[in-house]
């Protein structure tokens, strides 16, 4: 049996829950846009071509902000191609994903879709093949009220009112040799600084994200962030982080512990930001936008079913990296959300990549149904229940050895306290593959009054850790009621099944 004791003190707080921590990402890649969120002619599509079945699942999942239009795609993209009368828009080659881009969906369509989904737009600009001029033109087009060249073009294209996009990414993964327009840190740092300056001259209210490392294994990780921020600290508000994880060679214990790597990765970027801040004598604080994270099975790409890049023919919306997520993946996704929340004082934006079909929590078939992957559930519960203040927990858990990370806690947990609504939300993972975990949660300064809800995602009846939702069995993995949970003498006691992720809500008062 696995044991854990968790101590929660009302006064040990990290930060407010950042509204933008539960973000997602829509890239013009594979079937995320076309036949994902947008499919004119689909039985559920509205007059704009937005799939209502997908929209309903997006609303249920609850992302607060959605990054668009890429990703690698954006580094070769001309935003002007995606505005104006649809039948006059050019068809282009997208080199990043070896795809034909029809431009039937562009900025206006995305802004309309975001309004329908009730999410904030996070717009990425192309700093791969383009520069300062195109960046400031796009801000003028999107945010200037009218009476100028670009803002009047927006009005002629049907949007009288400005879009009011506040959050902008200054390019994507430009440290990566695979990126169209790959740059050195110096080249990018200067370009980001000048683009940021010009964009803020058009609209000073915008917030800007500089490109950080594409992952922690990049040879330039650390020095890239340092150089870029040394140039652009004053002009930007966030630096990005990206990380994708997968199970390697059946080493499931290390895979279940990958949030340890995420924690360390974040701590490293925070340290680098603060070193530049100190050395430059800056007063303002730059924070982190973790704008791509997820489980992604990158080995095994380039198969016939899951082509990655070079294929023989150029196609529109090919199936790309449509990973099916298992119970194991969902538990890992839950722990990634824990890691992001634990760091909510510095990680103020985070986007799970991507939203539909492409390594996504939501799947859809062309002309067919849409369904939730197993990984949908931790996101959906946390985006709805994590409210108020993030609490700093003291967790004392039994540990298990892992090849990559040494001894790792079997129980991983985070909590938020919403004083106004009198609610404590607890999110817990049991990483043990074999054992139940008995967890005792002692509260200081808070008294537990009643259990409001307790749900768990675990291996389904008759299934195993690889069980996943599919077109034929879309509800195989989901949440069920967590049975063994109760309040004893003001403390919360629960038993978590092996390989599980749970969300528990307790009514609390100050004590
Ligand atoms: O999300 C898929 C891809 O992963 C994105 O286009 C890119 O930014 C990252 O490498």
XYZ file of C-alpha atoms and ligand atoms in Angstrom:
521
model
C 0.000 0.000 0.000
C 1.176 3.518 -0.842
C 0.771 6.227 1.801
C 0.854 9.989 1.692
C 0.315 12.726 4.247
C -0.494 16.148 2.894
C -0.504 19.263 5.046
C -2.414 22.274 3.797
C -2.185 25.636 5.513
C -4.505 28.422 4.458
C -1.659 30.946 4.748
C 0.837 29.041 2.584
C -0.128 30.447 -0.775
C 1.628 30.542 -4.156
C -0.470 32.993 -6.178
C -3.903 33.492 -7.617
C -4.896 30.832 -10.157
C -3.854 32.397 -13.486
C -6.904 32.570 -15.704
C -4.764 31.844 -18.768
C -3.166 28.698 -17.329
C -5.838 26.562 -18.956
C -5.065 27.470 -22.527
C -5.043 25.456 -25.719
C -3.655 25.719 -29.228
C -5.134 25.636 -32.727
C -2.561 25.335 -35.506
C -3.098 25.058 -39.240
C -1.724 21.547 -39.049
C -3.242 18.230 -40.026
C -6.921 18.214 -39.115
C -6.955 20.672 -36.228
C -8.637 23.475 -38.199
C -10.020 21.718 -41.276
C -12.434 18.917 -40.240
C -11.549 19.735 -36.614
C -13.079 23.030 -35.530
C -14.134 23.994 -39.091
C -15.974 21.782 -41.538
C -18.566 23.443 -43.775
C -21.112 20.819 -44.770
C -20.731 18.757 -41.614
C -24.192 17.837 -40.232
C -23.559 19.940 -37.101
C -21.838 22.886 -38.835
C -23.376 26.335 -38.542
C -23.557 28.840 -41.404
C -19.917 29.763 -40.736
C -18.756 26.155 -40.983
C -18.033 25.794 -37.248
C -18.707 22.274 -36.015
C -21.231 22.528 -33.171
C -20.347 19.073 -31.810
C -16.690 20.104 -31.450
C -17.623 23.503 -30.034
C -19.742 21.831 -27.390
C -16.812 19.654 -26.292
C -14.485 22.674 -26.293
C -16.884 24.563 -24.025
C -17.103 21.547 -21.739
C -13.302 21.265 -21.600
C -13.051 24.935 -20.722
C -9.903 26.388 -22.305
C -9.629 30.081 -21.503
C -7.193 31.199 -24.212
C -6.273 29.630 -27.574
C -3.003 30.204 -29.420
C -3.289 30.517 -33.226
C -2.297 29.912 -36.113
C 0.941 28.032 -35.232
C 3.307 26.478 -34.384
C 5.773 25.716 -37.136
C 3.104 26.755 -39.644
C 3.284 30.406 -38.625
C 6.946 30.764 -39.619
C 5.992 30.631 -43.311
C 2.516 32.178 -43.057
C 1.257 35.392 -44.668
C -1.641 36.568 -42.512
C -2.999 38.671 -45.392
C -3.749 35.436 -47.295
C -6.366 34.547 -44.680
C -8.457 37.729 -44.844
C -10.870 39.134 -47.427
C -13.333 37.320 -49.704
C -12.731 33.583 -49.350
C -12.881 32.861 -53.084
C -10.130 35.412 -53.704
C -7.736 34.005 -51.107
C -4.628 32.326 -52.528
C -3.915 28.635 -52.155
C -0.390 28.175 -50.808
C 2.162 25.570 -49.967
C 2.810 25.097 -46.245
C 6.394 23.878 -46.048
C 6.295 23.166 -42.324
C 3.771 20.327 -42.675
C 4.047 19.599 -46.412
C 0.428 20.593 -46.835
C -1.710 22.613 -49.223
C -3.237 25.559 -47.341
C -6.478 26.778 -48.910
C -6.789 29.777 -46.585
C -10.531 29.140 -46.329
C -10.055 29.754 -42.599
C -8.129 32.810 -41.417
C -8.028 35.565 -38.824
C -11.685 36.686 -39.028
C -12.920 33.109 -38.878
C -10.701 32.376 -35.882
C -11.828 35.471 -33.990
C -15.469 34.516 -34.652
C -14.820 30.936 -33.567
C -13.040 32.135 -30.392
C -16.059 34.269 -29.515
C -18.342 31.286 -30.031
C -16.056 29.157 -27.832
C -15.716 31.949 -25.261
C -11.900 31.929 -25.340
C -9.310 34.680 -25.593
C -7.287 34.878 -28.815
C -3.490 34.500 -28.522
C -2.134 35.431 -31.937
C 1.294 34.355 -33.168
C 3.131 36.429 -35.761
C 5.587 35.177 -38.366
C 9.149 36.108 -37.442
C 10.562 33.283 -39.573
C 10.188 34.645 -43.096
C 8.771 38.040 -42.149
C 9.617 40.937 -39.888
C 8.806 44.221 -38.178
C 6.686 45.709 -40.966
C 4.270 42.778 -41.288
C 4.016 42.482 -37.503
C 2.986 46.065 -36.946
C 0.606 45.920 -39.931
C -1.154 42.948 -38.351
C -1.566 44.724 -35.004
C -2.983 47.756 -36.832
C -5.328 45.503 -38.815
C -6.545 43.692 -35.699
C -6.634 46.385 -33.037
C -6.772 49.890 -34.527
C -10.307 51.344 -34.512
C -10.304 52.718 -38.088
C -9.296 55.539 -40.424
C -5.967 53.961 -41.435
C -4.942 51.653 -44.260
C -4.952 48.347 -42.384
C -7.804 49.056 -39.962
C -10.057 50.174 -42.808
C -9.232 46.986 -44.684
C -10.454 45.032 -41.651
C -13.672 47.062 -41.677
C -14.149 46.470 -45.397
C -13.627 42.776 -44.679
C -16.632 42.813 -42.386
C -15.296 43.616 -38.900
C -16.298 47.163 -37.994
C -15.003 46.868 -34.431
C -11.379 46.087 -33.663
C -10.653 42.529 -32.548
C -8.856 43.797 -29.433
C -6.273 40.999 -29.363
C -4.148 41.537 -26.254
C -1.820 38.564 -26.294
C 0.769 38.049 -29.077
C 3.569 35.518 -29.649
C 6.692 36.892 -31.313
C 7.174 33.901 -33.617
C 7.571 30.209 -32.862
C 10.519 27.925 -31.986
C 13.058 30.014 -33.891
C 15.903 28.293 -32.001
C 15.088 25.080 -33.908
C 16.968 24.166 -37.119
C 13.685 22.683 -38.445
C 11.996 26.068 -38.261
C 11.526 28.091 -41.448
C 13.663 31.151 -40.739
C 15.698 29.546 -37.919
C 17.855 32.156 -36.166
C 20.667 32.511 -33.700
C 19.731 33.889 -30.299
C 21.308 37.246 -31.191
C 19.461 37.476 -34.495
C 16.166 36.553 -32.890
C 16.667 38.669 -29.772
C 17.188 41.821 -31.826
C 14.321 41.039 -34.202
C 11.951 40.303 -31.312
C 12.979 43.526 -29.616
C 12.331 45.647 -32.706
C 9.088 43.871 -33.633
C 7.865 44.247 -30.044
C 8.704 47.942 -30.009
C 6.905 48.579 -33.294
C 3.858 46.525 -32.265
C 3.535 48.329 -28.931
C 3.787 51.677 -30.718
C 0.624 50.689 -32.607
C -1.148 49.363 -29.496
C 0.558 49.867 -26.112
C -1.984 47.642 -24.348
C -0.738 44.403 -25.923
C 1.259 41.723 -24.082
C 4.115 39.985 -25.860
C 5.652 36.527 -25.600
C 9.264 36.075 -26.737
C 10.304 32.689 -28.083
C 12.162 30.515 -25.560
C 13.757 27.124 -26.179
C 11.819 24.512 -28.143
C 12.581 22.007 -25.417
C 14.924 21.429 -22.508
C 17.241 19.224 -24.624
C 18.091 21.975 -27.114
C 21.866 22.546 -27.080
C 21.231 26.270 -26.700
C 18.763 25.920 -23.804
C 19.575 28.494 -21.130
C 21.913 30.601 -23.225
C 19.098 31.194 -25.757
C 16.772 32.608 -23.073
C 19.616 34.642 -21.574
C 20.628 36.243 -24.871
C 17.093 36.865 -26.106
C 16.066 38.505 -22.833
C 19.259 40.508 -22.609
C 18.112 42.166 -25.845
C 14.369 42.295 -25.331
C 13.682 42.295 -21.562
C 12.154 45.761 -21.548
C 9.948 45.124 -24.556
C 8.447 41.701 -23.758
C 6.216 40.379 -20.988
C 6.715 36.618 -21.195
C 9.157 34.066 -22.541
C 7.820 30.804 -23.932
C 8.482 27.210 -22.941
C 7.597 24.104 -24.970
C 7.783 20.476 -23.823
C 6.436 17.181 -25.131
C 6.858 13.868 -23.335
C 6.321 10.232 -24.164
C 6.924 6.776 -22.728
C 10.289 5.431 -23.903
C 10.966 1.691 -24.320
C 8.238 0.637 -21.899
C 9.784 2.620 -19.030
C 6.398 3.574 -17.665
C 7.650 4.531 -14.196
C 9.894 7.261 -15.590
C 7.076 8.372 -17.885
C 4.694 8.729 -14.956
C 7.329 10.906 -13.263
C 7.894 13.339 -16.179
C 6.320 16.185 -14.201
C 9.564 16.146 -12.203
C 11.308 17.174 -15.419
C 8.669 19.818 -16.083
C 9.149 21.237 -12.560
C 12.923 21.433 -13.072
C 12.578 22.896 -16.559
C 10.347 25.697 -15.223
C 12.696 26.370 -12.298
C 15.595 26.696 -14.775
C 13.781 29.225 -16.944
C 12.660 31.246 -13.897
C 16.300 31.355 -12.733
C 17.473 32.554 -16.167
C 14.818 35.269 -16.379
C 15.708 36.499 -12.917
C 19.443 36.475 -13.686
C 18.840 38.775 -16.676
C 16.540 40.929 -14.545
C 19.206 41.328 -11.868
C 22.112 41.907 -14.252
C 20.140 44.450 -16.279
C 18.820 46.281 -13.226
C 15.252 45.788 -14.450
C 12.331 46.343 -12.112
C 9.554 44.700 -14.063
C 9.077 40.930 -13.931
C 8.996 38.789 -17.066
C 6.909 35.646 -16.632
C 6.496 32.359 -18.491
C 4.097 31.370 -21.223
C 4.294 27.556 -21.413
C 2.547 27.708 -24.738
C 3.046 24.151 -25.959
C 2.944 21.120 -23.639
C 1.548 17.629 -23.860
C 2.212 13.935 -24.273
C 3.279 13.307 -27.887
C 4.579 10.006 -29.238
C 7.226 11.501 -31.483
C 9.046 8.240 -32.084
C 7.042 6.330 -34.637
C 6.355 9.399 -36.731
C 6.500 9.108 -40.491
C 4.443 5.946 -40.744
C 1.823 5.590 -43.447
C -0.971 6.319 -40.981
C 0.763 9.156 -39.194
C 2.957 10.923 -41.726
C 4.956 13.738 -40.211
C 6.703 15.749 -42.849
C 7.857 14.621 -46.245
C 5.248 12.721 -48.175
C 4.967 12.040 -51.854
C 1.989 14.229 -52.521
C 0.855 17.585 -51.265
C -2.515 17.244 -49.592
C -5.000 19.453 -47.793
C -5.572 18.620 -44.112
C -3.834 15.202 -44.023
C -4.020 13.119 -40.864
C -1.001 14.190 -38.826
C 0.034 12.947 -35.366
C -3.444 11.893 -34.253
C -2.194 10.195 -31.076
C -4.709 8.132 -29.072
C -4.318 8.816 -25.359
C -4.469 6.052 -22.778
C -5.255 6.015 -19.059
C -1.501 6.248 -18.428
C -1.215 9.326 -20.669
C -4.176 10.956 -18.926
C -2.585 10.504 -15.488
C 0.645 12.059 -16.825
C -1.333 14.960 -18.327
C -2.928 15.465 -14.896
C 0.516 15.727 -13.274
C 1.627 18.248 -15.930
C -1.320 20.420 -14.962
C -0.243 20.027 -11.314
C 3.265 21.200 -12.213
C 1.952 24.241 -14.089
C -0.372 25.164 -11.227
C 2.388 24.706 -8.613
C 4.350 27.313 -10.569
C 1.410 29.643 -11.070
C 3.321 32.592 -9.605
C 5.585 32.558 -12.693
C 3.824 30.417 -15.299
C 0.970 32.784 -16.086
C -0.033 31.325 -19.459
C -0.026 27.692 -20.588
C -1.415 26.032 -23.697
C -1.955 22.336 -24.131
C -1.015 21.458 -27.708
C -3.252 21.037 -29.603
C -7.052 21.289 -29.273
C -8.575 18.948 -31.874
C -7.184 15.860 -33.663
C -3.494 16.841 -33.634
C -2.114 15.395 -30.337
C -5.395 16.573 -28.910
C -7.878 15.921 -26.100
C -10.741 16.143 -28.619
C -11.003 13.964 -31.728
C -13.332 14.315 -34.681
C -13.993 12.485 -37.910
C -14.773 14.176 -41.208
C -18.559 13.956 -41.630
C -18.675 11.898 -38.446
C -18.722 12.268 -34.680
C -16.452 14.004 -32.187
C -15.332 12.500 -28.892
C -13.248 13.071 -25.784
C -9.876 11.414 -25.334
C -8.868 10.170 -21.860
C -6.605 13.223 -21.520
C -9.649 15.495 -21.851
C -10.742 14.845 -18.273
C -7.948 16.253 -16.056
C -7.975 19.445 -18.129
C -11.764 19.759 -18.052
C -11.961 19.312 -14.286
C -9.030 21.536 -13.400
C -10.065 24.381 -15.702
C -13.477 24.385 -14.000
C -12.504 23.691 -10.377
C -9.119 25.407 -9.834
C -10.212 28.778 -8.491
C -8.985 31.418 -6.047
C -5.536 30.914 -4.526
C -3.020 28.175 -5.286
C -1.880 26.628 -1.983
C 1.655 25.431 -1.278
C 1.289 21.843 -0.066
C 3.660 19.854 2.105
C 3.471 16.337 0.682
C 5.107 13.411 2.388
C 4.574 10.374 0.177
C 6.012 6.914 -0.246
C 8.394 6.898 -3.171
C 9.288 4.483 -5.956
C 12.528 4.260 -7.954
C 12.589 5.465 -11.571
C 15.397 5.163 -14.123
C 15.337 8.794 -15.154
C 14.451 10.666 -11.989
C 15.587 8.514 -9.064
C 13.084 8.053 -6.230
C 9.850 9.855 -7.010
C 6.740 10.471 -4.874
C 3.964 8.067 -5.745
C 1.328 10.634 -4.835
C 1.438 14.018 -6.564
C -1.054 16.706 -5.556
C -2.038 20.371 -5.861
C -4.840 22.384 -4.273
C -6.635 25.685 -4.681
C -8.762 27.577 -2.158
C -11.623 29.749 -3.280
C -12.411 31.721 -0.140
C -15.414 33.502 -1.626
C -17.192 30.271 -2.513
C -15.807 28.388 0.511
C -14.292 25.645 -1.657
C -11.090 23.695 -1.505
C -10.243 21.872 -4.741
C -7.799 18.961 -4.506
C -6.184 17.286 -7.496
C -4.259 14.072 -6.879
C -2.421 11.458 -8.925
C -1.432 7.993 -7.739
C 1.568 6.946 -9.839
C 1.754 3.460 -8.374
C 0.849 0.853 -10.989
C -0.028 -1.782 -8.416
C -1.152 -0.217 -5.156
C -3.943 1.871 -3.745
C -2.714 5.049 -2.102
C -4.043 5.975 1.334
C -3.930 9.750 1.643
C -4.506 11.828 4.781
C -4.916 15.566 4.272
C -4.561 17.739 7.377
C -5.932 21.248 7.181
C -4.568 24.226 9.102
C -6.610 27.382 9.263
C -9.397 25.696 7.302
C -12.144 23.374 8.511
C -13.646 20.817 6.141
C -17.436 20.965 6.365
C -18.712 18.713 3.578
C -17.593 16.716 0.613
C -18.988 18.341 -2.534
C -17.659 16.023 -5.240
C -15.036 13.305 -5.724
C -14.220 11.802 -9.117
C -11.449 9.544 -10.363
C -10.005 8.532 -13.728
C -8.489 5.037 -13.536
C -8.207 1.798 -15.499
C -11.748 0.908 -16.627
C -13.463 -2.374 -15.754
C -11.908 -5.131 -17.888
C -9.283 -2.730 -19.306
C -5.634 -2.041 -18.658
C -3.310 0.941 -18.521
C -3.388 1.215 -22.333
C -7.174 1.559 -22.505
C -8.188 4.561 -24.595
C -11.256 6.113 -26.174
C -11.768 5.429 -29.868
C -14.312 6.117 -32.589
C -15.984 2.800 -31.764
C -15.693 3.089 -27.968
C -15.650 6.836 -27.281
C -16.516 6.575 -23.574
C -14.320 3.696 -22.462
C -12.119 5.924 -20.276
C -13.792 8.615 -18.233
C -14.410 9.811 -14.715
C -16.262 7.765 -12.144
C -17.125 8.459 -8.557
C -14.225 8.129 -6.089
C -15.738 5.843 -3.482
C -13.328 5.783 -0.574
C -13.250 9.385 0.530
C -14.483 11.085 3.685
C -13.994 13.797 6.272
C -12.811 12.667 9.717
C -12.166 15.161 12.524
C -11.878 18.021 10.029
C -9.280 16.183 7.905
C -9.847 14.678 4.464
C -8.989 10.976 4.051
C -9.081 9.182 0.749
C -7.916 6.079 -1.038
C -6.759 6.499 -4.619
C -6.826 3.468 -6.932
C -3.551 2.485 -8.656
C -2.638 4.549 -11.733
C -5.294 7.172 -11.246
C -6.002 10.889 -11.279
C -8.666 12.403 -8.986
C -10.478 15.692 -8.471
C -12.094 16.341 -5.098
C -14.022 19.375 -3.943
C -14.599 20.135 -0.261
C -16.654 22.836 1.392
C -14.393 24.674 3.859
C -14.544 27.585 6.265
C -11.765 29.515 7.981
C -10.888 28.074 11.376
O 2.336 21.182 -31.870
C 3.033 20.601 -32.933
C 4.333 21.321 -33.245
O 5.242 21.121 -32.200
C 4.276 22.819 -33.401
O 3.953 23.220 -34.684
C 5.683 23.244 -33.082
O 5.740 24.544 -32.539
C 6.181 22.171 -32.137
O 7.428 21.699 -32.500
